[in-house]
C-alpha cells in the first residue's frame, strides 16, 4: 500500500465514525439505484434498477416498433384471434393483481414461427405458429402464464441490473445518447423479443421461475394446471423432431422441466380449487 493509502487507512481506523459515515453513504447510493423486492408467487428476493414506469416505457417502445414493422401480419378476427383474446384476458386479470400499474395488451401475428413473448410492462405478442402446439385454451394459458410471469417477476430489468446496464437502459428510455450502439443492441437483445435472432435467452433459473409462477397464474385464471404438464410433454416431443419449434429452443423442455412442474402441481391445484369456489 502506498504511503498515502496507509495514511488514509490510518485516518479512518482512528476515526471509526467517519469510516462508518462513508460506508453508509456508499451503501445509500447503491440502495437508491436499485429496488429490493420479492417476486410474485415464488417470493424470491430480487434487486431491480429500473422502475415499473421505465420498464413499461422500454416495453412499449419495442412493442410499437414491432407492430409498425409487422403491421400486415396483425390478425384481428377469426377463431385464433378470439382464442388469444379470451385466454389473455383471464391471464392478464390474474397478473394485474401483482402488477396493477402495468397496461396489458395482446397482439396475434400471422407467422409460421411457433413463439410468444411478453415485453416488460405487459405487452404480449403471440405468433399463430404456436397455436397448433398449444392445441386448446389451457395449453395457450400455459404459454401466456409463463410469458406474463417473466414480466411480473421483472426478469428483463433484473438481467439489465446484473449486467450493469441499468444506466444505459435508463438513457435509452430517456431518449438520451449516453450509450454506444453495441450497448444499445445488448439492452434490446435482453428484452428477449421472440424471433429476433440476436435475442438473449433468459437464464435457466428465470425460466424455471416463470414456469412456477405461470402454473399458479393459469390455475388462478381457472385453467386446470394438469394441462400444463400435457403441454410441456407435447413440447418435449416436438423438440425431438427434425425442425423443433422456436419456442422449444428458448424453452428446452427436458425431463427435469416436466418433473419440476409436476412438483408444483399441489400448490397450483389449491389455487385452481380456490378460484372455482369463488
Ligand atoms: Zn421463458
PDB file of C-alpha atoms and ligand atoms in Angstrom:
ATOM      1  CA  UNK A   1       0.000   0.000   0.000  1.00  0.00           C
ATOM      2  CA  UNK A   2       1.279   3.477  -0.779  1.00  0.00           C
ATOM      3  CA  UNK A   3       2.155   5.879   1.961  1.00  0.00           C
ATOM      4  CA  UNK A   4      -0.919   7.876   1.025  1.00  0.00           C
ATOM      5  CA  UNK A   5      -3.153   4.803   1.248  1.00  0.00           C
ATOM      6  CA  UNK A   6      -1.688   3.906   4.616  1.00  0.00           C
ATOM      7  CA  UNK A   7      -2.301   7.437   5.742  1.00  0.00           C
ATOM      8  CA  UNK A   8      -5.958   7.350   4.695  1.00  0.00           C
ATOM      9  CA  UNK A   9      -6.473   3.938   6.285  1.00  0.00           C
ATOM     10  CA  UNK A  10      -4.822   5.088   9.487  1.00  0.00           C
ATOM     11  CA  UNK A  11      -7.033   8.176   9.478  1.00  0.00           C
ATOM     12  CA  UNK A  12     -10.211   6.103   9.038  1.00  0.00           C
ATOM     13  CA  UNK A  13      -9.208   3.483  11.621  1.00  0.00           C
ATOM     14  CA  UNK A  14      -8.571   6.231  14.105  1.00  0.00           C
ATOM     15  CA  UNK A  15     -11.965   7.746  13.356  1.00  0.00           C
ATOM     16  CA  UNK A  16     -14.416   4.835  13.042  1.00  0.00           C
ATOM     17  CA  UNK A  17     -17.409   7.162  12.984  1.00  0.00           C
ATOM     18  CA  UNK A  18     -16.183   8.851   9.800  1.00  0.00           C
ATOM     19  CA  UNK A  19     -15.489   5.453   8.198  1.00  0.00           C
ATOM     20  CA  UNK A  20     -18.974   4.353   9.155  1.00  0.00           C
ATOM     21  CA  UNK A  21     -20.479   7.504   7.682  1.00  0.00           C
ATOM     22  CA  UNK A  22     -18.614   6.984   4.385  1.00  0.00           C
ATOM     23  CA  UNK A  23     -19.773   3.343   4.247  1.00  0.00           C
ATOM     24  CA  UNK A  24     -23.352   4.439   4.903  1.00  0.00           C
ATOM     25  CA  UNK A  25     -23.203   6.939   2.043  1.00  0.00           C
ATOM     26  CA  UNK A  26     -21.800   4.319  -0.358  1.00  0.00           C
ATOM     27  CA  UNK A  27     -24.471   1.787   0.620  1.00  0.00           C
ATOM     28  CA  UNK A  28     -27.131   4.514   0.457  1.00  0.00           C
ATOM     29  CA  UNK A  29     -26.193   5.402  -3.110  1.00  0.00           C
ATOM     30  CA  UNK A  30     -26.341   1.749  -4.200  1.00  0.00           C
ATOM     31  CA  UNK A  31     -29.663   1.353  -2.396  1.00  0.00           C
ATOM     32  CA  UNK A  32     -31.112   4.344  -4.201  1.00  0.00           C
ATOM     33  CA  UNK A  33     -30.195   2.850  -7.538  1.00  0.00           C
ATOM     34  CA  UNK A  34     -31.984  -0.453  -7.097  1.00  0.00           C
ATOM     35  CA  UNK A  35     -35.257  -1.520  -5.572  1.00  0.00           C
ATOM     36  CA  UNK A  36     -35.275  -4.583  -3.360  1.00  0.00           C
ATOM     37  CA  UNK A  37     -38.465  -6.535  -3.641  1.00  0.00           C
ATOM     38  CA  UNK A  38     -39.912 -10.021  -3.793  1.00  0.00           C
ATOM     39  CA  UNK A  39     -41.084 -11.851  -6.895  1.00  0.00           C
ATOM     40  CA  UNK A  40     -44.768 -12.818  -7.013  1.00  0.00           C
ATOM     41  CA  UNK A  41     -45.674 -16.444  -6.111  1.00  0.00           C
ATOM     42  CA  UNK A  42     -42.065 -17.600  -5.500  1.00  0.00           C
ATOM     43  CA  UNK A  43     -41.282 -14.742  -3.057  1.00  0.00           C
ATOM     44  CA  UNK A  44     -37.635 -14.611  -4.107  1.00  0.00           C
ATOM     45  CA  UNK A  45     -35.732 -11.502  -3.033  1.00  0.00           C
ATOM     46  CA  UNK A  46     -34.512  -9.604  -6.060  1.00  0.00           C
ATOM     47  CA  UNK A  47     -32.851  -6.333  -6.876  1.00  0.00           C
ATOM     48  CA  UNK A  48     -34.010  -4.254  -9.834  1.00  0.00           C
ATOM     49  CA  UNK A  49     -32.740  -0.869 -11.006  1.00  0.00           C
ATOM     50  CA  UNK A  50     -35.423   0.216 -13.460  1.00  0.00           C
ATOM     51  CA  UNK A  51     -38.736   1.477 -12.098  1.00  0.00           C
ATOM     52  CA  UNK A  52     -42.009  -0.079 -13.282  1.00  0.00           C
ATOM     53  CA  UNK A  53     -42.665   3.067 -15.332  1.00  0.00           C
ATOM     54  CA  UNK A  54     -39.268   2.742 -17.038  1.00  0.00           C
ATOM     55  CA  UNK A  55     -39.893  -0.934 -17.788  1.00  0.00           C
ATOM     56  CA  UNK A  56     -43.265  -0.076 -19.315  1.00  0.00           C
ATOM     57  CA  UNK A  57     -41.666   2.573 -21.489  1.00  0.00           C
ATOM     58  CA  UNK A  58     -38.929   0.205 -22.655  1.00  0.00           C
ATOM     59  CA  UNK A  59     -41.501  -2.496 -23.491  1.00  0.00           C
ATOM     60  CA  UNK A  60     -43.967  -0.110 -25.106  1.00  0.00           C
ATOM     61  CA  UNK A  61     -41.326   1.359 -27.422  1.00  0.00           C
ATOM     62  CA  UNK A  62     -40.334  -2.122 -28.587  1.00  0.00           C
ATOM     63  CA  UNK A  63     -43.985  -3.130 -28.963  1.00  0.00           C
ATOM     64  CA  UNK A  64     -44.767  -0.100 -31.122  1.00  0.00           C
ATOM     65  CA  UNK A  65     -41.729  -0.872 -33.292  1.00  0.00           C
ATOM     66  CA  UNK A  66     -42.822  -4.493 -33.766  1.00  0.00           C
ATOM     67  CA  UNK A  67     -46.394  -3.552 -34.658  1.00  0.00           C
ATOM     68  CA  UNK A  68     -45.155  -0.970 -37.173  1.00  0.00           C
ATOM     69  CA  UNK A  69     -42.807  -3.477 -38.794  1.00  0.00           C
ATOM     70  CA  UNK A  70     -45.310  -6.386 -38.862  1.00  0.00           C
ATOM     71  CA  UNK A  71     -48.453  -4.325 -39.447  1.00  0.00           C
ATOM     72  CA  UNK A  72     -49.527  -6.554 -42.358  1.00  0.00           C
ATOM     73  CA  UNK A  73     -49.348  -9.675 -40.146  1.00  0.00           C
ATOM     74  CA  UNK A  74     -51.657  -8.462 -37.368  1.00  0.00           C
ATOM     75  CA  UNK A  75     -54.644 -10.812 -37.006  1.00  0.00           C
ATOM     76  CA  UNK A  76     -57.800  -9.029 -35.869  1.00  0.00           C
ATOM     77  CA  UNK A  77     -60.584 -11.565 -36.429  1.00  0.00           C
ATOM     78  CA  UNK A  78     -61.274 -15.288 -36.632  1.00  0.00           C
ATOM     79  CA  UNK A  79     -61.151 -18.179 -34.143  1.00  0.00           C
ATOM     80  CA  UNK A  80     -57.377 -17.838 -33.404  1.00  0.00           C
ATOM     81  CA  UNK A  81     -57.823 -14.157 -32.625  1.00  0.00           C
ATOM     82  CA  UNK A  82     -60.844 -14.872 -30.418  1.00  0.00           C
ATOM     83  CA  UNK A  83     -58.985 -17.608 -28.519  1.00  0.00           C
ATOM     84  CA  UNK A  84     -55.918 -15.427 -27.865  1.00  0.00           C
ATOM     85  CA  UNK A  85     -58.081 -12.510 -26.661  1.00  0.00           C
ATOM     86  CA  UNK A  86     -60.206 -14.804 -24.472  1.00  0.00           C
ATOM     87  CA  UNK A  87     -57.282 -16.564 -22.744  1.00  0.00           C
ATOM     88  CA  UNK A  88     -55.065 -13.478 -22.461  1.00  0.00           C
ATOM     89  CA  UNK A  89     -57.879 -11.548 -20.771  1.00  0.00           C
ATOM     90  CA  UNK A  90     -58.099 -14.113 -17.977  1.00  0.00           C
ATOM     91  CA  UNK A  91     -54.326 -14.418 -17.503  1.00  0.00           C
ATOM     92  CA  UNK A  92     -53.907 -10.625 -17.579  1.00  0.00           C
ATOM     93  CA  UNK A  93     -56.569 -10.197 -14.872  1.00  0.00           C
ATOM     94  CA  UNK A  94     -54.559 -12.518 -12.608  1.00  0.00           C
ATOM     95  CA  UNK A  95     -51.202 -10.862 -13.400  1.00  0.00           C
ATOM     96  CA  UNK A  96     -52.722  -7.419 -12.799  1.00  0.00           C
ATOM     97  CA  UNK A  97     -53.195  -8.321  -9.124  1.00  0.00           C
ATOM     98  CA  UNK A  98     -49.381  -8.457  -8.829  1.00  0.00           C
ATOM     99  CA  UNK A  99     -48.671  -5.542 -11.188  1.00  0.00           C
ATOM    100  CA  UNK A 100     -51.660  -3.178 -11.101  1.00  0.00           C
ATOM    101  CA  UNK A 101     -49.800  -0.400 -12.938  1.00  0.00           C
ATOM    102  CA  UNK A 102     -48.808  -2.454 -15.982  1.00  0.00           C
ATOM    103  CA  UNK A 103     -51.000  -1.928 -19.046  1.00  0.00           C
ATOM    104  CA  UNK A 104     -51.785  -5.333 -20.558  1.00  0.00           C
ATOM    105  CA  UNK A 105     -52.394  -5.863 -24.245  1.00  0.00           C
ATOM    106  CA  UNK A 106     -52.031  -8.825 -26.601  1.00  0.00           C
ATOM    107  CA  UNK A 107     -51.444  -8.937 -30.354  1.00  0.00           C
ATOM    108  CA  UNK A 108     -51.627 -12.022 -32.580  1.00  0.00           C
ATOM    109  CA  UNK A 109     -49.261 -12.036 -35.568  1.00  0.00           C
ATOM    110  CA  UNK A 110     -49.645 -14.320 -38.564  1.00  0.00           C
ATOM    111  CA  UNK A 111     -46.369 -16.211 -38.896  1.00  0.00           C
ATOM    112  CA  UNK A 112     -45.345 -19.860 -39.008  1.00  0.00           C
ATOM    113  CA  UNK A 113     -42.890 -19.338 -36.191  1.00  0.00           C
ATOM    114  CA  UNK A 114     -44.046 -21.166 -33.039  1.00  0.00           C
ATOM    115  CA  UNK A 115     -43.413 -18.495 -30.435  1.00  0.00           C
ATOM    116  CA  UNK A 116     -44.849 -15.954 -27.988  1.00  0.00           C
ATOM    117  CA  UNK A 117     -43.408 -13.353 -25.613  1.00  0.00           C
ATOM    118  CA  UNK A 118     -44.368 -10.659 -23.144  1.00  0.00           C
ATOM    119  CA  UNK A 119     -42.414  -7.402 -23.020  1.00  0.00           C
ATOM    120  CA  UNK A 120     -41.620  -5.598 -19.755  1.00  0.00           C
ATOM    121  CA  UNK A 121     -44.721  -3.699 -18.672  1.00  0.00           C
ATOM    122  CA  UNK A 122     -47.326  -6.118 -20.067  1.00  0.00           C
ATOM    123  CA  UNK A 123     -47.390  -6.043 -23.871  1.00  0.00           C
ATOM    124  CA  UNK A 124     -47.804  -9.585 -25.257  1.00  0.00           C
ATOM    125  CA  UNK A 125     -47.146 -10.903 -28.766  1.00  0.00           C
ATOM    126  CA  UNK A 126     -48.375 -14.335 -29.903  1.00  0.00           C
ATOM    127  CA  UNK A 127     -47.494 -15.933 -33.242  1.00  0.00           C
ATOM    128  CA  UNK A 128     -50.145 -18.040 -34.967  1.00  0.00           C
ATOM    129  CA  UNK A 129     -47.492 -20.763 -35.393  1.00  0.00           C
ATOM    130  CA  UNK A 130     -47.717 -21.678 -31.698  1.00  0.00           C
ATOM    131  CA  UNK A 131     -51.470 -22.384 -31.746  1.00  0.00           C
ATOM    132  CA  UNK A 132     -51.174 -25.931 -33.176  1.00  0.00           C
ATOM    133  CA  UNK A 133     -48.802 -26.698 -30.266  1.00  0.00           C
ATOM    134  CA  UNK A 134     -50.891 -25.135 -27.502  1.00  0.00           C
ATOM    135  CA  UNK A 135     -53.865 -27.020 -29.022  1.00  0.00           C
ATOM    136  CA  UNK A 136     -56.520 -25.658 -26.603  1.00  0.00           C
ATOM    137  CA  UNK A 137     -57.241 -22.776 -24.211  1.00  0.00           C
ATOM    138  CA  UNK A 138     -55.432 -24.434 -21.287  1.00  0.00           C
ATOM    139  CA  UNK A 139     -52.348 -25.032 -23.454  1.00  0.00           C
ATOM    140  CA  UNK A 140     -52.345 -21.382 -24.508  1.00  0.00           C
ATOM    141  CA  UNK A 141     -52.875 -20.376 -20.860  1.00  0.00           C
ATOM    142  CA  UNK A 142     -49.710 -22.365 -20.019  1.00  0.00           C
ATOM    143  CA  UNK A 143     -47.682 -20.369 -22.549  1.00  0.00           C
ATOM    144  CA  UNK A 144     -49.223 -16.996 -21.658  1.00  0.00           C
ATOM    145  CA  UNK A 145     -48.920 -17.669 -17.914  1.00  0.00           C
ATOM    146  CA  UNK A 146     -45.235 -18.406 -18.409  1.00  0.00           C
ATOM    147  CA  UNK A 147     -44.531 -15.369 -20.617  1.00  0.00           C
ATOM    148  CA  UNK A 148     -46.509 -12.960 -18.438  1.00  0.00           C
ATOM    149  CA  UNK A 149     -44.605 -14.288 -15.391  1.00  0.00           C
ATOM    150  CA  UNK A 150     -41.330 -13.091 -16.963  1.00  0.00           C
ATOM    151  CA  UNK A 151     -42.869  -9.579 -16.931  1.00  0.00           C
ATOM    152  CA  UNK A 152     -44.385  -9.620 -13.418  1.00  0.00           C
ATOM    153  CA  UNK A 153     -41.157 -11.083 -11.991  1.00  0.00           C
ATOM    154  CA  UNK A 154     -39.319  -8.242 -13.797  1.00  0.00           C
ATOM    155  CA  UNK A 155     -36.808 -10.665 -15.292  1.00  0.00           C
ATOM    156  CA  UNK A 156     -35.619  -8.258 -18.011  1.00  0.00           C
ATOM    157  CA  UNK A 157     -34.933  -5.459 -15.529  1.00  0.00           C
ATOM    158  CA  UNK A 158     -33.130  -7.972 -13.343  1.00  0.00           C
ATOM    159  CA  UNK A 159     -30.920  -9.072 -16.242  1.00  0.00           C
ATOM    160  CA  UNK A 160     -30.198  -5.434 -17.115  1.00  0.00           C
ATOM    161  CA  UNK A 161     -29.198  -4.839 -13.486  1.00  0.00           C
ATOM    162  CA  UNK A 162     -26.956  -7.922 -13.326  1.00  0.00           C
ATOM    163  CA  UNK A 163     -25.131  -6.838 -16.459  1.00  0.00           C
ATOM    164  CA  UNK A 164     -24.622  -3.318 -15.099  1.00  0.00           C
ATOM    165  CA  UNK A 165     -26.672  -1.812 -17.930  1.00  0.00           C
ATOM    166  CA  UNK A 166     -29.295  -0.014 -15.841  1.00  0.00           C
ATOM    167  CA  UNK A 167     -27.843   3.428 -16.607  1.00  0.00           C
ATOM    168  CA  UNK A 168     -27.625   2.566 -20.317  1.00  0.00           C
ATOM    169  CA  UNK A 169     -31.245   1.346 -20.345  1.00  0.00           C
ATOM    170  CA  UNK A 170     -32.382   4.461 -18.460  1.00  0.00           C
ATOM    171  CA  UNK A 171     -30.601   6.609 -21.055  1.00  0.00           C
ATOM    172  CA  UNK A 172     -32.318   4.720 -23.902  1.00  0.00           C
ATOM    173  CA  UNK A 173     -35.689   5.207 -22.206  1.00  0.00           C
ATOM    174  CA  UNK A 174     -34.990   8.899 -21.734  1.00  0.00           C
ATOM    175  CA  UNK A 175     -34.076   9.143 -25.419  1.00  0.00           C
ATOM    176  CA  UNK A 176     -30.536  10.106 -24.490  1.00  0.00           C
ATOM    177  CA  UNK A 177     -27.316   9.306 -26.270  1.00  0.00           C
ATOM    178  CA  UNK A 178     -25.160   8.178 -23.360  1.00  0.00           C
ATOM    179  CA  UNK A 179     -24.570   4.735 -24.832  1.00  0.00           C
ATOM    180  CA  UNK A 180     -22.726   3.043 -27.649  1.00  0.00           C
ATOM    181  CA  UNK A 181     -24.505   1.170 -30.484  1.00  0.00           C
ATOM    182  CA  UNK A 182     -23.327  -2.166 -29.049  1.00  0.00           C
ATOM    183  CA  UNK A 183     -24.676  -1.296 -25.586  1.00  0.00           C
ATOM    184  CA  UNK A 184     -27.978  -0.337 -27.204  1.00  0.00           C
ATOM    185  CA  UNK A 185     -28.102  -3.633 -29.120  1.00  0.00           C
ATOM    186  CA  UNK A 186     -27.317  -5.515 -25.927  1.00  0.00           C
ATOM    187  CA  UNK A 187     -30.204  -3.946 -23.985  1.00  0.00           C
ATOM    188  CA  UNK A 188     -32.617  -4.644 -26.866  1.00  0.00           C
ATOM    189  CA  UNK A 189     -31.366  -8.261 -27.055  1.00  0.00           C
ATOM    190  CA  UNK A 190     -32.046  -8.606 -23.315  1.00  0.00           C
ATOM    191  CA  UNK A 191     -35.713  -7.821 -23.959  1.00  0.00           C
ATOM    192  CA  UNK A 192     -35.824 -11.389 -25.302  1.00  0.00           C
ATOM    193  CA  UNK A 193     -38.117 -10.431 -28.148  1.00  0.00           C
ATOM    194  CA  UNK A 194     -39.027 -13.719 -29.788  1.00  0.00           C
ATOM    195  CA  UNK A 195     -37.937 -14.135 -33.353  1.00  0.00           C
ATOM    196  CA  UNK A 196     -35.070 -11.656 -33.164  1.00  0.00           C
ATOM    197  CA  UNK A 197     -32.014 -13.731 -33.979  1.00  0.00           C
ATOM    198  CA  UNK A 198     -29.944 -11.601 -31.610  1.00  0.00           C
ATOM    199  CA  UNK A 199     -32.226 -12.027 -28.599  1.00  0.00           C
ATOM    200  CA  UNK A 200     -30.584 -13.420 -25.473  1.00  0.00           C
ATOM    201  CA  UNK A 201     -32.409 -16.221 -23.696  1.00  0.00           C
ATOM    202  CA  UNK A 202     -33.457 -15.885 -20.070  1.00  0.00           C
ATOM    203  CA  UNK A 203     -31.332 -17.695 -17.517  1.00  0.00           C
ATOM    204  CA  UNK A 204     -32.251 -21.240 -16.521  1.00  0.00           C
ATOM    205  CA  UNK A 205     -33.394 -20.141 -13.082  1.00  0.00           C
ATOM    206  CA  UNK A 206     -35.574 -17.357 -14.542  1.00  0.00           C
ATOM    207  CA  UNK A 207     -37.119 -19.892 -16.951  1.00  0.00           C
ATOM    208  CA  UNK A 208     -37.852 -22.238 -14.095  1.00  0.00           C
ATOM    209  CA  UNK A 209     -39.320 -19.403 -12.021  1.00  0.00           C
ATOM    210  CA  UNK A 210     -41.567 -18.372 -14.950  1.00  0.00           C
ATOM    211  CA  UNK A 211     -42.784 -21.995 -15.168  1.00  0.00           C
ATOM    212  CA  UNK A 212     -43.658 -21.944 -11.466  1.00  0.00           C
ATOM    213  CA  UNK A 213     -45.382 -18.530 -11.457  1.00  0.00           C
ATOM    214  CA  UNK A 214     -47.081 -19.267 -14.791  1.00  0.00           C
ATOM    215  CA  UNK A 215     -48.516 -22.534 -13.493  1.00  0.00           C
ATOM    216  CA  UNK A 216     -50.070 -20.775 -10.492  1.00  0.00           C
ATOM    217  CA  UNK A 217     -51.328 -17.951 -12.743  1.00  0.00           C
ATOM    218  CA  UNK A 218     -53.109 -20.326 -15.131  1.00  0.00           C
ATOM    219  CA  UNK A 219     -54.725 -22.088 -12.159  1.00  0.00           C
ATOM    220  CA  UNK A 220     -55.801 -18.761 -10.639  1.00  0.00           C
ATOM    221  CA  UNK A 221     -57.281 -17.886 -14.043  1.00  0.00           C
ATOM    222  CA  UNK A 222     -59.397 -21.049 -13.883  1.00  0.00           C
ATOM    223  CA  UNK A 223     -57.428 -23.424 -16.155  1.00  0.00           C
ATOM    224  CA  UNK A 224     -56.666 -26.949 -14.980  1.00  0.00           C
ATOM    225  CA  UNK A 225     -52.920 -26.915 -14.147  1.00  0.00           C
ATOM    226  CA  UNK A 226     -52.587 -30.588 -15.171  1.00  0.00           C
ATOM    227  CA  UNK A 227     -52.935 -29.314 -18.735  1.00  0.00           C
ATOM    228  CA  UNK A 228     -49.541 -27.602 -18.318  1.00  0.00           C
ATOM    229  CA  UNK A 229     -47.904 -31.000 -17.840  1.00  0.00           C
ATOM    230  CA  UNK A 230     -49.580 -32.220 -21.033  1.00  0.00           C
ATOM    231  CA  UNK A 231     -48.370 -29.094 -22.888  1.00  0.00           C
ATOM    232  CA  UNK A 232     -44.728 -29.420 -21.773  1.00  0.00           C
ATOM    233  CA  UNK A 233     -44.800 -33.110 -22.708  1.00  0.00           C
ATOM    234  CA  UNK A 234     -46.027 -32.120 -26.188  1.00  0.00           C
ATOM    235  CA  UNK A 235     -43.167 -29.592 -26.332  1.00  0.00           C
ATOM    236  CA  UNK A 236     -40.662 -32.243 -25.320  1.00  0.00           C
ATOM    237  CA  UNK A 237     -41.888 -34.475 -28.142  1.00  0.00           C
ATOM    238  CA  UNK A 238     -41.949 -31.631 -30.685  1.00  0.00           C
ATOM    239  CA  UNK A 239     -38.413 -30.557 -29.780  1.00  0.00           C
ATOM    240  CA  UNK A 240     -37.121 -34.014 -30.685  1.00  0.00           C
ATOM    241  CA  UNK A 241     -38.425 -33.643 -34.230  1.00  0.00           C
ATOM    242  CA  UNK A 242     -36.443 -32.555 -37.259  1.00  0.00           C
ATOM    243  CA  UNK A 243     -37.473 -28.916 -37.015  1.00  0.00           C
ATOM    244  CA  UNK A 244     -38.058 -28.087 -33.349  1.00  0.00           C
ATOM    245  CA  UNK A 245     -40.378 -25.106 -32.740  1.00  0.00           C
ATOM    246  CA  UNK A 246     -38.656 -21.795 -31.886  1.00  0.00           C
ATOM    247  CA  UNK A 247     -40.403 -21.770 -28.524  1.00  0.00           C
ATOM    248  CA  UNK A 248     -38.589 -25.039 -27.738  1.00  0.00           C
ATOM    249  CA  UNK A 249     -35.142 -23.565 -28.374  1.00  0.00           C
ATOM    250  CA  UNK A 250     -35.691 -20.838 -25.763  1.00  0.00           C
ATOM    251  CA  UNK A 251     -37.554 -23.290 -23.535  1.00  0.00           C
ATOM    252  CA  UNK A 252     -35.682 -26.591 -23.731  1.00  0.00           C
ATOM    253  CA  UNK A 253     -38.220 -28.995 -22.326  1.00  0.00           C
ATOM    254  CA  UNK A 254     -36.404 -31.876 -20.736  1.00  0.00           C
ATOM    255  CA  UNK A 255     -37.486 -34.438 -18.184  1.00  0.00           C
ATOM    256  CA  UNK A 256     -36.492 -32.086 -15.352  1.00  0.00           C
ATOM    257  CA  UNK A 257     -38.724 -29.275 -16.563  1.00  0.00           C
ATOM    258  CA  UNK A 258     -41.738 -31.595 -16.540  1.00  0.00           C
ATOM    259  CA  UNK A 259     -40.696 -33.037 -13.138  1.00  0.00           C
ATOM    260  CA  UNK A 260     -40.491 -29.557 -11.597  1.00  0.00           C
ATOM    261  CA  UNK A 261     -43.924 -28.663 -12.932  1.00  0.00           C
ATOM    262  CA  UNK A 262     -45.377 -31.872 -11.502  1.00  0.00           C
ATOM    263  CA  UNK A 263     -43.808 -30.969  -8.129  1.00  0.00           C
ATOM    264  CA  UNK A 264     -45.548 -27.540  -8.155  1.00  0.00           C
ATOM    265  CA  UNK A 265     -48.927 -29.069  -9.055  1.00  0.00           C
ATOM    266  CA  UNK A 266     -50.310 -29.315  -5.468  1.00  0.00           C
ATOM    267  CA  UNK A 267     -49.778 -25.553  -4.977  1.00  0.00           C
ATOM    268  CA  UNK A 268     -51.423 -24.838  -8.345  1.00  0.00           C
ATOM    269  CA  UNK A 269     -54.301 -27.216  -7.581  1.00  0.00           C
ATOM    270  CA  UNK A 270     -55.057 -25.273  -4.401  1.00  0.00           C
ATOM    271  CA  UNK A 271     -55.186 -22.055  -6.447  1.00  0.00           C
ATOM    272  CA  UNK A 272     -57.425 -23.789  -9.011  1.00  0.00           C
ATOM    273  CA  UNK A 273     -59.855 -25.044  -6.355  1.00  0.00           C
ATOM    274  CA  UNK A 274     -59.903 -21.685  -4.522  1.00  0.00           C
ATOM    275  CA  UNK A 275     -60.717 -19.988  -7.844  1.00  0.00           C
ATOM    276  CA  UNK A 276     -63.592 -22.370  -8.568  1.00  0.00           C
ATOM    277  CA  UNK A 277     -65.180 -21.986  -5.132  1.00  0.00           C
ATOM    278  CA  UNK A 278     -65.178 -18.200  -5.529  1.00  0.00           C
TER     279      UNK A 278
HETATM  280 ZN1  LIG B   1     -39.454 -18.220 -20.818  1.00  0.00          ZN
END
